[in-house]
């Protein structure tokens, strides 16, 4: 797996508008999300099945989450404050 910040740099070099990263990617944190947003790159994270991790990622403003249990994720995020 590419580390998250080099992956963002690669996405920028390609002119990509979205960075898709696995939930367990090293460096997937608020710093990466902020850097991506400053570069006008959205961040999609897959596959997020752990409720605590989903809430954490929503709190740090990822743009999209992929999951194997969409109903559970929708219910969880409906009760999570947005940044």
PDB file of C-alpha atoms in Angstrom, residues 17-64:
ATOM      1  CA  UNK A  17      -9.828  14.962  -8.341  1.00  0.00           C
ATOM      2  CA  UNK A  18     -10.311  12.005  -5.978  1.00  0.00           C
ATOM      3  CA  UNK A  19      -7.935   9.928  -3.872  1.00  0.00           C
ATOM      4  CA  UNK A  20      -9.291   6.462  -3.089  1.00  0.00           C
ATOM      5  CA  UNK A  21      -7.490   4.831  -0.189  1.00  0.00           C
ATOM      6  CA  UNK A  22      -8.035   1.731   1.936  1.00  0.00           C
ATOM      7  CA  UNK A  23      -9.125   2.268   5.518  1.00  0.00           C
ATOM      8  CA  UNK A  24      -5.861   0.832   6.831  1.00  0.00           C
ATOM      9  CA  UNK A  25      -3.537   3.004   4.714  1.00  0.00           C
ATOM     10  CA  UNK A  26      -0.618   4.417   6.703  1.00  0.00           C
ATOM     11  CA  UNK A  27      -0.966   8.144   7.219  1.00  0.00           C
ATOM     12  CA  UNK A  28      -4.722   8.308   6.755  1.00  0.00           C
ATOM     13  CA  UNK A  29      -5.407  11.092   9.219  1.00  0.00           C
ATOM     14  CA  UNK A  30      -6.569  14.688   9.551  1.00  0.00           C
ATOM     15  CA  UNK A  31      -3.309  16.014   8.072  1.00  0.00           C
ATOM     16  CA  UNK A  32      -3.822  14.023   4.882  1.00  0.00           C
ATOM     17  CA  UNK A  33      -7.468  15.055   4.617  1.00  0.00           C
ATOM     18  CA  UNK A  34      -6.612  18.728   5.061  1.00  0.00           C
ATOM     19  CA  UNK A  35      -3.770  18.504   2.525  1.00  0.00           C
ATOM     20  CA  UNK A  36      -6.060  16.784   0.028  1.00  0.00           C
ATOM     21  CA  UNK A  37      -8.793  19.362   0.457  1.00  0.00           C
ATOM     22  CA  UNK A  38      -6.283  22.203   0.077  1.00  0.00           C
ATOM     23  CA  UNK A  39      -5.264  20.576  -3.201  1.00  0.00           C
ATOM     24  CA  UNK A  40      -8.943  20.262  -4.252  1.00  0.00           C
ATOM     25  CA  UNK A  41      -8.715  16.466  -4.044  1.00  0.00           C
ATOM     26  CA  UNK A  42     -11.615  14.595  -2.456  1.00  0.00           C
ATOM     27  CA  UNK A  43     -10.849  11.564  -0.269  1.00  0.00           C
ATOM     28  CA  UNK A  44     -12.818   8.318  -0.528  1.00  0.00           C
ATOM     29  CA  UNK A  45     -12.007   5.600   2.008  1.00  0.00           C
ATOM     30  CA  UNK A  46     -12.783   1.912   1.523  1.00  0.00           C
ATOM     31  CA  UNK A  47     -13.807  -0.492   3.117  1.00  0.00           C
ATOM     32  CA  UNK A  48     -14.951   0.987   6.435  1.00  0.00           C
ATOM     33  CA  UNK A  49     -16.887  -1.551   8.481  1.00  0.00           C
ATOM     34  CA  UNK A  50     -15.703  -0.560  11.971  1.00  0.00           C
ATOM     35  CA  UNK A  51     -18.168   1.978  13.466  1.00  0.00           C
ATOM     36  CA  UNK A  52     -15.521   3.757  15.547  1.00  0.00           C
ATOM     37  CA  UNK A  53     -13.248   4.208  12.528  1.00  0.00           C
ATOM     38  CA  UNK A  54     -16.175   5.381  10.389  1.00  0.00           C
ATOM     39  CA  UNK A  55     -17.074   8.013  12.971  1.00  0.00           C
ATOM     40  CA  UNK A  56     -13.436   9.124  13.226  1.00  0.00           C
ATOM     41  CA  UNK A  57     -13.121   9.465   9.456  1.00  0.00           C
ATOM     42  CA  UNK A  58     -16.401  11.381   9.224  1.00  0.00           C
ATOM     43  CA  UNK A  59     -15.228  13.713  11.977  1.00  0.00           C
ATOM     44  CA  UNK A  60     -12.037  14.539  10.078  1.00  0.00           C
ATOM     45  CA  UNK A  61     -14.097  15.285   6.950  1.00  0.00           C
ATOM     46  CA  UNK A  62     -13.379  12.502   4.469  1.00  0.00           C
ATOM     47  CA  UNK A  63     -15.627  12.965   1.470  1.00  0.00           C
ATOM     48  CA  UNK A  64     -16.921   9.415   1.110  1.00  0.00           C
TER      49      UNK A  64
END
